[in-house]
Coordinates of C-alpha atoms in Angstrom, one line a residue:
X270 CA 8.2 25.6 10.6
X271 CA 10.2 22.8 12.9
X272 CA 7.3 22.2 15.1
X273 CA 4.0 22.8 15.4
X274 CA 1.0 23.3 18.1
X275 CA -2.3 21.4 17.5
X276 CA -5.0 23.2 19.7
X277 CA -8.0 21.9 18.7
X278 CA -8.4 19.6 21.8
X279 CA -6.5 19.1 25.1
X280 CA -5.2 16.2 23.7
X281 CA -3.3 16.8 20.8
X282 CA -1.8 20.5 22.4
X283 CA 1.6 18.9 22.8
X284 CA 4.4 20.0 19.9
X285 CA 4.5 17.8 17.0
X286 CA 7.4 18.0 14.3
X287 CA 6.0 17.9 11.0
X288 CA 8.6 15.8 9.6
X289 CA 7.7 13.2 11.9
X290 CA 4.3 13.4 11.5
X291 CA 4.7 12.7 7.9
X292 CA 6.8 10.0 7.7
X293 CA 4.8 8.3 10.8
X294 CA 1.3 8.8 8.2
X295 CA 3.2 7.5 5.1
X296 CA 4.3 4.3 7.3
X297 CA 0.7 3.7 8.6
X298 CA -1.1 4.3 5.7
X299 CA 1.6 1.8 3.5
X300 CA 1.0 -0.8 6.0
X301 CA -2.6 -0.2 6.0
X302 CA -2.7 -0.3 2.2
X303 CA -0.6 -3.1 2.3
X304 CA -2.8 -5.1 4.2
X305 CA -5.7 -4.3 2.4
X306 CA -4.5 -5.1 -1.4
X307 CA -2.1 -8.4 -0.4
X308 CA -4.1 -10.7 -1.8
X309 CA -3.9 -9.0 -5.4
X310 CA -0.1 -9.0 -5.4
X311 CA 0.3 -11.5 -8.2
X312 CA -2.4 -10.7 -9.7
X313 CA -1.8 -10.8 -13.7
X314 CA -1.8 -7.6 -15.8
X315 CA -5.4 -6.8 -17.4
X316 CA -7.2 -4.6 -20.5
X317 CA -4.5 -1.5 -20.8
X318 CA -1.9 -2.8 -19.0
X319 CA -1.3 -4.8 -21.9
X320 CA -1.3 -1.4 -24.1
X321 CA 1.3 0.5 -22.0
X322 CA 3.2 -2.0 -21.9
X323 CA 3.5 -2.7 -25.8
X324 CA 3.7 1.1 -26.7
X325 CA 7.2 1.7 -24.5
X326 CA 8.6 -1.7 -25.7
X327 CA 11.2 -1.7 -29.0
X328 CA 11.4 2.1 -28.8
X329 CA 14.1 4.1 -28.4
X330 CA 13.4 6.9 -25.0
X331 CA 12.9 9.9 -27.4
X332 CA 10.8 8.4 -29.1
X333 CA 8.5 7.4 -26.5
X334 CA 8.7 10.8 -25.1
X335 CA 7.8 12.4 -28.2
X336 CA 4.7 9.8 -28.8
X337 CA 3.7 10.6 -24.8
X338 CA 3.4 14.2 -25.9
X339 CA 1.4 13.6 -29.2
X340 CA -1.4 11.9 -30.0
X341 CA 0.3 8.9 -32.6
X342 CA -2.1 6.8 -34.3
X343 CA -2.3 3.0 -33.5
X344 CA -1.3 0.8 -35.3
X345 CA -1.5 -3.2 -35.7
X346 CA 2.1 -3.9 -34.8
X347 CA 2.6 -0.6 -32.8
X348 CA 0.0 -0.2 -30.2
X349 CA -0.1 3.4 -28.6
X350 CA -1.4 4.3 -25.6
X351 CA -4.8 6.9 -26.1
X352 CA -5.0 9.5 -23.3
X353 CA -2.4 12.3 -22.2
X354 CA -0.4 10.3 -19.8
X355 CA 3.6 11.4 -20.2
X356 CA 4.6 10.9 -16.9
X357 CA 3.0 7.0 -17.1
X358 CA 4.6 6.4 -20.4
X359 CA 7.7 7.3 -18.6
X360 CA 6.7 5.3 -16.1
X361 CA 6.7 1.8 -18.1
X362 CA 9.7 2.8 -20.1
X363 CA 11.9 2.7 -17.0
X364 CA 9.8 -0.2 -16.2
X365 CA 10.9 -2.0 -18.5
X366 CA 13.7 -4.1 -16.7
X367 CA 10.8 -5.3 -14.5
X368 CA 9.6 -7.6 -17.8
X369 CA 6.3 -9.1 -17.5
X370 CA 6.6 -9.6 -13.9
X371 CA 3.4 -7.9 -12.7
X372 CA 4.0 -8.6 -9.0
X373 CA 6.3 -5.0 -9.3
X374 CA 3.8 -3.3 -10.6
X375 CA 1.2 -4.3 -8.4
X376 CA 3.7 -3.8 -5.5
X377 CA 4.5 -0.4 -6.5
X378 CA 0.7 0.5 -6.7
X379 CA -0.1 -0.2 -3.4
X380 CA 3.3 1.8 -2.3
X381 CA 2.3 4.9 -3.8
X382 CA -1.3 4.3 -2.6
X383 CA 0.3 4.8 1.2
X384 CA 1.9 7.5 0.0
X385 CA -1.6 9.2 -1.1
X386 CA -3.0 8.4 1.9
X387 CA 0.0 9.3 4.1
X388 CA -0.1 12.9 2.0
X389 CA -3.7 13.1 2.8
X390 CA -3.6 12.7 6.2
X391 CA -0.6 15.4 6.8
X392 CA -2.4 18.1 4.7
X393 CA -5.5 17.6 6.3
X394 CA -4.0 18.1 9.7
X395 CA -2.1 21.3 8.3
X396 CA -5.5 22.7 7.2
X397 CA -7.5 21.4 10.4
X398 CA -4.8 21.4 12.8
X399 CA -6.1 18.1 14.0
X400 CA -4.3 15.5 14.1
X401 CA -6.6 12.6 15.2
X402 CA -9.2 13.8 12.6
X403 CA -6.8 13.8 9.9
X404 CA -5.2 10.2 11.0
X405 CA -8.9 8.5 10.6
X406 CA -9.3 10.0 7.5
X407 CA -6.5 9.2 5.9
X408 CA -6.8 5.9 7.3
X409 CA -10.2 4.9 6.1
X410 CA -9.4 6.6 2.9
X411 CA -6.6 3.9 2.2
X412 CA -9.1 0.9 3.3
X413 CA -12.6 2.6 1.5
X414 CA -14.1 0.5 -0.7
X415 CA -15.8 3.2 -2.7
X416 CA -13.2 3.6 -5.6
X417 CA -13.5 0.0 -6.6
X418 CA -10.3 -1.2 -8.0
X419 CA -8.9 1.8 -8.5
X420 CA -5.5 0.6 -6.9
X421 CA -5.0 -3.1 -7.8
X422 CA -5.8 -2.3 -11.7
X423 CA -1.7 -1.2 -12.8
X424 CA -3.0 1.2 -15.5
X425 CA -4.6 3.1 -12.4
X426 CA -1.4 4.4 -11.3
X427 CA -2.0 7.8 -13.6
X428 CA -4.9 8.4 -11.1
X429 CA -2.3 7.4 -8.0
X430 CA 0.6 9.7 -9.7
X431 CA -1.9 12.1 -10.1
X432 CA -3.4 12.2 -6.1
X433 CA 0.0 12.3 -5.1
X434 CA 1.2 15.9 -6.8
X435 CA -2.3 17.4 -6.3
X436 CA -1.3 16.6 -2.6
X437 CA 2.1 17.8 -2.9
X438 CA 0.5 20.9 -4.7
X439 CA -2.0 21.1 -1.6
X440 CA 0.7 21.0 1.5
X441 CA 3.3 23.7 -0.4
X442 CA 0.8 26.0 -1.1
X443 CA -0.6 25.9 2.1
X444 CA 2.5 26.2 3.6
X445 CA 3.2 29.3 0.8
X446 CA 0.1 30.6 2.8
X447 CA 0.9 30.4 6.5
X448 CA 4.9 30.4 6.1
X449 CA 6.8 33.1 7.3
X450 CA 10.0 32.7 5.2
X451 CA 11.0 30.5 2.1
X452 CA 8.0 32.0 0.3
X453 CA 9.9 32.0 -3.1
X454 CA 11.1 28.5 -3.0
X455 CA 7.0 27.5 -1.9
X456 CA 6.0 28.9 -5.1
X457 CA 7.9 27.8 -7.6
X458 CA 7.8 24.1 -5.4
X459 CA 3.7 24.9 -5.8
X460 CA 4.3 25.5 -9.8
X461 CA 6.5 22.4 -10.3
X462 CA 4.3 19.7 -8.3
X463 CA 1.6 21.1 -10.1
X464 CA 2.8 20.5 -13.2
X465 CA 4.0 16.7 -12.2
X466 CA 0.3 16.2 -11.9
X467 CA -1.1 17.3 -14.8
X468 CA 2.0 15.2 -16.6
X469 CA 0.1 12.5 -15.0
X470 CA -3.4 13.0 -16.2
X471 CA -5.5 15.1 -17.3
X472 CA -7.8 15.3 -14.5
X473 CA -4.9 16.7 -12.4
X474 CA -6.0 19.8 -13.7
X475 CA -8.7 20.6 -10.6
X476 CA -5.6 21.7 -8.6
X477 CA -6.1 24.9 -10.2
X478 CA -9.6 25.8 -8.6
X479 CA -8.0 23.7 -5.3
X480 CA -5.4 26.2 -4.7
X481 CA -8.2 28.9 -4.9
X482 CA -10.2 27.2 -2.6
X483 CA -7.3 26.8 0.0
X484 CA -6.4 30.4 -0.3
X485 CA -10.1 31.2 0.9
X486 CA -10.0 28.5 3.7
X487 CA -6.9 29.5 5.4
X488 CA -8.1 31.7 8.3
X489 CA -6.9 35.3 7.9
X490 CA -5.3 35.4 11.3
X491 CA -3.3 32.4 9.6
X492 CA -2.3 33.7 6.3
X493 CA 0.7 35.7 5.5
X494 CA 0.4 36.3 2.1
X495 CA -2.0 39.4 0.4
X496 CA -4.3 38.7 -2.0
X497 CA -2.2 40.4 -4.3
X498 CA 0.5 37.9 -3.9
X499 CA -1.8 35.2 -3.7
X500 CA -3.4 36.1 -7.3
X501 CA 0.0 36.9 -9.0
X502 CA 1.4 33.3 -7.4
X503 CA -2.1 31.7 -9.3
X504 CA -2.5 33.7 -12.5
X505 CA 0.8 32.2 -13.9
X506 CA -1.1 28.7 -13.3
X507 CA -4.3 29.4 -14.8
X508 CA -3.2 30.6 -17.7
X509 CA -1.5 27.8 -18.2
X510 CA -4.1 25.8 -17.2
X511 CA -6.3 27.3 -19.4
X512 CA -4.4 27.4 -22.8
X513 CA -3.7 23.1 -21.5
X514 CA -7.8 22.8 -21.0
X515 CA -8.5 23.9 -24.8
X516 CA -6.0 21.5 -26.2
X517 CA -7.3 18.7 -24.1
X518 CA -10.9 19.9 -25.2
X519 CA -10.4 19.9 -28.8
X520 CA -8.5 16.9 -29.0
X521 CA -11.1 14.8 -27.1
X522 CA -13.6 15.8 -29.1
X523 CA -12.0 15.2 -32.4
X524 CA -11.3 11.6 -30.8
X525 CA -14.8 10.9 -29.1
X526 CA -17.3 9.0 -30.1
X527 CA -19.7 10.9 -27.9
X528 CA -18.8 9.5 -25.1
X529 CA -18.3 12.3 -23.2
X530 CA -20.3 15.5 -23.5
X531 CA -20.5 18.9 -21.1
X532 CA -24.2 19.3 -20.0
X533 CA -27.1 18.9 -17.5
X534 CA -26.4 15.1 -16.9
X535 CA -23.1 15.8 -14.9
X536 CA -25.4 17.2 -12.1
X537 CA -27.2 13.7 -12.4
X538 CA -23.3 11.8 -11.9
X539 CA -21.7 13.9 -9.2
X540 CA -25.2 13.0 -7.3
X541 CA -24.4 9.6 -8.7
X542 CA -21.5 9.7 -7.1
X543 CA -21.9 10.8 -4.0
X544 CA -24.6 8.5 -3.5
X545 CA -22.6 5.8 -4.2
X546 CA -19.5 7.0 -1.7
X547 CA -21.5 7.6 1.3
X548 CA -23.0 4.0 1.1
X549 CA -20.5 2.0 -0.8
X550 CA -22.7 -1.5 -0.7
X551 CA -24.6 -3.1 -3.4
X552 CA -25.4 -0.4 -6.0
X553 CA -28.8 -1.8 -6.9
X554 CA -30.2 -1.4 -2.8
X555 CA -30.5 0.6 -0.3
X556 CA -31.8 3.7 -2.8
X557 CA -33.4 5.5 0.2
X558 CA -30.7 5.3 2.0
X559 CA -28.4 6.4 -0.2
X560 CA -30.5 9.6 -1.1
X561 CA -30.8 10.8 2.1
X562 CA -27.5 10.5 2.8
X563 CA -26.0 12.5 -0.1
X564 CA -28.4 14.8 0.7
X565 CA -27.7 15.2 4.5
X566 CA -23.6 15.6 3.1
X567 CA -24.7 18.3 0.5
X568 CA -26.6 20.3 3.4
X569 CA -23.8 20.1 5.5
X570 CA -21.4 21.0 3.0
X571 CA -23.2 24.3 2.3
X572 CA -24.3 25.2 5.6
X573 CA -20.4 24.4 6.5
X574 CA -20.1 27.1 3.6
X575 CA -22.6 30.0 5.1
X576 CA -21.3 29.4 9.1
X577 CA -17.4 29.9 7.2
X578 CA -16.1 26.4 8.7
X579 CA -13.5 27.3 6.6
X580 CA -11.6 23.8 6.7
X581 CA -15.1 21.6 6.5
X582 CA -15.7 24.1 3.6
X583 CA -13.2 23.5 1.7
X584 CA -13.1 19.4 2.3
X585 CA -17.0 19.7 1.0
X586 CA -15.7 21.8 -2.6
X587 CA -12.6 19.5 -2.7
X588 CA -15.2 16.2 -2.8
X589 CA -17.0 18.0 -5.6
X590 CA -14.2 19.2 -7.7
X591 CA -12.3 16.5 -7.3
X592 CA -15.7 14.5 -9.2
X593 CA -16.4 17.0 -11.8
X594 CA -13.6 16.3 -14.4
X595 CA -15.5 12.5 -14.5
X596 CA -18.7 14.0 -14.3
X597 CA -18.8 14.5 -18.4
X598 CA -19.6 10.8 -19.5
X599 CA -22.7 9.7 -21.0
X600 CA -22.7 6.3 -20.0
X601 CA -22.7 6.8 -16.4
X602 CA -20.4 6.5 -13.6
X603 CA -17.9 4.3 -12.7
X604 CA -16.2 3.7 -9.1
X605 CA -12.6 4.0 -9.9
X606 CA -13.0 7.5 -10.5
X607 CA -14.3 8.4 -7.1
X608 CA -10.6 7.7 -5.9
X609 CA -9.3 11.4 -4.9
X610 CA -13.1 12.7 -3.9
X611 CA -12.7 9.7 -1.4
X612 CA -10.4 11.7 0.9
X613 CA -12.1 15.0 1.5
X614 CA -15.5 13.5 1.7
X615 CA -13.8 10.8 4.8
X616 CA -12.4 13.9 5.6
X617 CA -15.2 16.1 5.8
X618 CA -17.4 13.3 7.9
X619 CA -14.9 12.6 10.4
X620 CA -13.6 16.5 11.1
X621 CA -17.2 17.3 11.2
X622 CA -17.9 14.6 14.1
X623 CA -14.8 15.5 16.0
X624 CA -16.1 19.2 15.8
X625 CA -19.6 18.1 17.0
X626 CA -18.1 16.0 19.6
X627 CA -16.2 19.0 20.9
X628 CA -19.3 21.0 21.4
X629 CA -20.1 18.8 23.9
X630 CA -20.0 20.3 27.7
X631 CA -17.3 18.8 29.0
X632 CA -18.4 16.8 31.6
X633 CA -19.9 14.1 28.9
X634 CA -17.2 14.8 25.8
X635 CA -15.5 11.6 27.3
X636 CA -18.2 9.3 26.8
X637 CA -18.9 10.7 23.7
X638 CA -15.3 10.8 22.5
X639 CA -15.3 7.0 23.5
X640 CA -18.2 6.0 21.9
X641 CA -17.1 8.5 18.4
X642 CA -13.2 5.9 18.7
X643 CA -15.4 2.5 19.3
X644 CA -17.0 3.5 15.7
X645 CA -14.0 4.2 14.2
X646 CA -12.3 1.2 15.1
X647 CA -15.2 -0.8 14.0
X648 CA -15.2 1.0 10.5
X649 CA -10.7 0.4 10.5
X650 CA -11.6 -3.3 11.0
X651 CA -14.4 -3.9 9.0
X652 CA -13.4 -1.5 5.6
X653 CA -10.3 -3.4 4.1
X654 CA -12.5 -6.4 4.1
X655 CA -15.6 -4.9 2.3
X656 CA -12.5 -3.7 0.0
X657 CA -11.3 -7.1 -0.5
X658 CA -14.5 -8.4 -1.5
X659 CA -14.8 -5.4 -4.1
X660 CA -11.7 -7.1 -6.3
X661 CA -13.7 -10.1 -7.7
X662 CA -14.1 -8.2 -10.8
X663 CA -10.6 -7.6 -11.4
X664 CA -9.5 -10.4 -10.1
X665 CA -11.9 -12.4 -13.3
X666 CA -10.6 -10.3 -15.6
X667 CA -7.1 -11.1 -14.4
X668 CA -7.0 -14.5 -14.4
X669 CA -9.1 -14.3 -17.8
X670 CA -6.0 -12.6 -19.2
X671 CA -3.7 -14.9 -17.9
X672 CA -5.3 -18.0 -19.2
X673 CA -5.8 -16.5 -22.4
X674 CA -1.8 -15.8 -22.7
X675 CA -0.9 -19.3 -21.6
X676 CA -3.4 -21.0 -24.1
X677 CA -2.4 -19.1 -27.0
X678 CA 1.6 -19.5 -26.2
X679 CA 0.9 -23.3 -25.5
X680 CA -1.5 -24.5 -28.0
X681 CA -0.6 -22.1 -30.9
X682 CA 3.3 -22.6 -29.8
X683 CA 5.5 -20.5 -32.8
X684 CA 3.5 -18.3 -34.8
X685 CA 5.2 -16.8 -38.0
X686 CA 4.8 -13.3 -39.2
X687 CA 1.6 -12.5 -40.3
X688 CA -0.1 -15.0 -38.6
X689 CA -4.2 -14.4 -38.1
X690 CA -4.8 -15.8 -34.3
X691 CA -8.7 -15.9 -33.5
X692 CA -10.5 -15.8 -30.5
X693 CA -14.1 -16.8 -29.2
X694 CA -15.8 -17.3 -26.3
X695 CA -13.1 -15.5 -24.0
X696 CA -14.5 -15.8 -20.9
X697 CA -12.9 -12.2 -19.8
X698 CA -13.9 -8.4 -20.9
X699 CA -12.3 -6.5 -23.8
X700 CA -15.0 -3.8 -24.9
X701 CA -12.8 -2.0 -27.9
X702 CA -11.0 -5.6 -29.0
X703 CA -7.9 -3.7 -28.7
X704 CA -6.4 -5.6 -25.1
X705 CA -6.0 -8.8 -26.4
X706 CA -4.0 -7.7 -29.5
X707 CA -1.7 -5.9 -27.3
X708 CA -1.8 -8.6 -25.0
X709 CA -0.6 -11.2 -28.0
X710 CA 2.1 -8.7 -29.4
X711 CA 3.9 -8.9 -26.5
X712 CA 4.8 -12.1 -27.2
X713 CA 4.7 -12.5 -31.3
X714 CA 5.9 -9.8 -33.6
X715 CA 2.8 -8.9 -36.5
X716 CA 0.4 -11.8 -35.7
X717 CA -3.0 -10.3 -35.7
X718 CA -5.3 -11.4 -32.9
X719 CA -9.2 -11.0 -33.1
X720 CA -11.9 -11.2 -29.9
X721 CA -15.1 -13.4 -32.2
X722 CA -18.7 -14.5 -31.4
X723 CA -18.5 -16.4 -34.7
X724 CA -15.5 -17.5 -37.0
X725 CA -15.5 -15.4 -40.1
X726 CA -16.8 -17.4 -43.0
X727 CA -13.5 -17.4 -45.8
X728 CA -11.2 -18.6 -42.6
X729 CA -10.9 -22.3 -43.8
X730 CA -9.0 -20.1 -46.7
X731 CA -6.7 -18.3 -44.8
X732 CA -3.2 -20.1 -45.0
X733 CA -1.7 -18.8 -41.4
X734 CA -3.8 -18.8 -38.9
X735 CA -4.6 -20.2 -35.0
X736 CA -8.0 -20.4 -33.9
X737 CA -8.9 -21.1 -30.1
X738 CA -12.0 -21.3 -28.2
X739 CA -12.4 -21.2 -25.1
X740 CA -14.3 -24.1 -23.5
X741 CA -15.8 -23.3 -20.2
X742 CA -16.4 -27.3 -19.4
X743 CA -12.8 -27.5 -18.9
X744 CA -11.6 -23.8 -18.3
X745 CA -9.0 -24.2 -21.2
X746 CA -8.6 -22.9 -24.6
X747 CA -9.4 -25.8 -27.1
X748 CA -7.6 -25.4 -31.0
X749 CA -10.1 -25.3 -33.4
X750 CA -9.6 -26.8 -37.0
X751 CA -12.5 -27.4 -38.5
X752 CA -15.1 -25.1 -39.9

């Protein structure tokens, strides 16, 4: 495995060493994600952030590792973070020396973000051997708008932890597939990446039907293993996957509030979905458009299946996989979690155009080929910016949070013990009221913070207390004292 040969055009049949190929996609797609996501460097920490961050702090390392594994209950002064996320709470633990420098974070993001994309890329020219294909996809991958802001939001970085092991899992197992030796050490490197990603979240756990999928896309004049060996390398994994599934099914539905629910209306969001990523412009337009669009991807995806393009195959199942575990919620869809099913479905689009392209006699496939780089070029140049304008949400909330941290700590000053700190009007988004408690017990030990329309009615009576509003005249928070 030093080198390897891409045929799939005249121009890419030179050797290539893997090695470099991956470390020249990791360096392209960090400077690409780089230049995308500077602007939100400094952005200030937003909604969980806050949570994470208060539920590793004054706690010994066991005991955050023994509250990532359980499911603790919250509490006023002790704010612990919901969702099956070890790997993350390890994460901010060894964080910690950062402090409440979110630049780091942000930083760090956007790192591991090139390293997705920089993954991607590689495994995709492993399973297509081609590498221009797979260098535009991963490419327009890091600069898509279509996952919102998946990256610049630091909580996110379960979903980026996540994309990188499923990739990890993705590029061993293939190479467990078309390696001739070190077929041992590919396993149990298969089994251990795997299980990295599913520390992450618990969405990680589509690698399973992934790996099945790859086994079937790998051409058989490729593949070295049997179908024995390739079912007695998986059934370990899925029966661990399995008995992992039921817990994380029974807990979430002691703990929803029927938010999510398996049924008929998943159909409705993976369509949702996929009508959103193949035109990723203002949701509320362009319906038409959008439908025919997702349709025309669907029809390719399954006629890709019936004429046994194995590698377009698979890129199709991957895109739908990788939506289903976000599929389940009632309330809809939301971008952020179209991050992984970006990749394959780029992927799938551009390998299928390079494979079209290639059909062409050969006397035109210049033009063409010309015409095919002119398009991608335009889409390289123009994607990071329809990105960039895609963070004025976060960016709001942000700079909500920040201004809401710096009133509090300059107009309330010292708050004792105990103290009942109220909030109305916050011009910034905290749907559960639990952010901006965290957010405040970061900096005071037991004060209680509230998000209020209205003052409650016995507060003239309560003997500690700080009560802000925020006045959007001035943009400041404004002490209240009389009621």
């Amino acid at each position: 495995m030093a080198e390897s040969h891409d045929l799939s055009s005249p121009g890419f049949s030179h050797t290539v060493a893997p090695a470099a190929v991956l470390i020249a996609a990791v360096v392209a797609c960090t400077v690409a994600s780089l230049v995308t996501y500077w602007p939100r460097l400094h952005d200030y920490f937003v909604l969980d952030d806050f949570t994470w961050l208060r539920a590793v702090s004054n706690h010994s390392f066991l005991t955050v590792m023994y509250r990532a594994f359980t499911f603790p209950e919250p509490a006023w002064d002790d704010e612990v973070t919901f969702f099956w996320r070890p790997l993350v709470d390890l994460y901010f633990y060894a964080a910690q020396p950062v402090g409440l420098r979110p630049t780091a974070y942000h930083l760090f993001n956007f790192l591991l973000h090139g390293a997705v994309g920089g993954l991607g890329i590689f495994f995709i020219w492993r399973l297509t051997n081609h590498l221009a294909a797979a260098a535009v996809s991963g490419l327009l991958f890091v600069m898509a708008p279509t996952y919102d802001f998946a990256v610049t939001w630091i909580s996110q970085v379960s979903e980026l932890f996540g994309a990188v092991f499923i990739l990890g899992v993705l590029v061993t197992y293939h190479a467990y597939l078309v390696a001739e030796r070190h077929r041992s050490m590919l396993k149990w490197a298969t089994a251990g990446i795997a299980l990295l990603a599913v520390l992450s979240k618990e969405s990680a756990i589509i690698v399973l039907p992934l790996l099945a999928a790859l086994a079937i896309a790998v051409p058989p004049e490729r593949r070295r293993r049997s179908w024995a060996e390739i079912a007695w390398s998986l059934a370990p994994l899925f029966v661990l996957g399995a008995v992992f599934s039921t817990v994380m099914i029974v807990h979430q539905h002691q703990i929803d509030a029927g938010t999510f629910e398996i049924g008929p209306h998943m159909f409705r969001n993976v369509r949702d979905y996929l009508e959103w990523m193949v035109l990723p412009f203002d949701p509320r337009s362009y319906t038409l458009a959008r439908s025919l669009l997702a349709g025309a991807f669907i029809m390719a995806g399954v006629l890709s299946v019936v004429l046994r393009q194995r590698a377009l195959a698979f890129l199709f199942v991957w895109t739908i996989i990788a939506l289903m575990p976000f599929s389940g919620f009632v309330f809809g869809i939301e971008f952020r979690y179209a991050y992984l099913a970006t990749l394959p479905l780029a992927a799938f689009v551009v390998v299928g155009v390079f494979t079209l392209v290639e059909a062409v006699p050969r006397g035109n496939r210049s033009l063409v080929y010309g015409a095919v780089a002119a398009v991608f070029v335009t889409a390289l140049i123009v994607t990071p910016m329809r990105t960039q304008d895609f963070q004025g949400w976060i960016v709001f909330q942000s700079q909500g949070y920040e201004g809401m941290v710096h009133g509090v700590r300059s107009v309330c000053g010292d708050m004792p013990p105990g103290t009942e700190l109220f909030l109305k009007n916050v011009p910034y988004y905290d749907l559960f009221g639990n952010s901006t408690p965290a957010a405040v017990s970061i900096f005071y030990d037991d004060v209680h913070a509230y998000v209020v329309d209205e003052y409650p009615g016995l507060i003239a009576f309560i003997e500690d207390k700080c009560a802000l509003e925020y006045d959007s005249a001035i943009g400041q928070y404004v002490r209240v004292t009389e009621f």
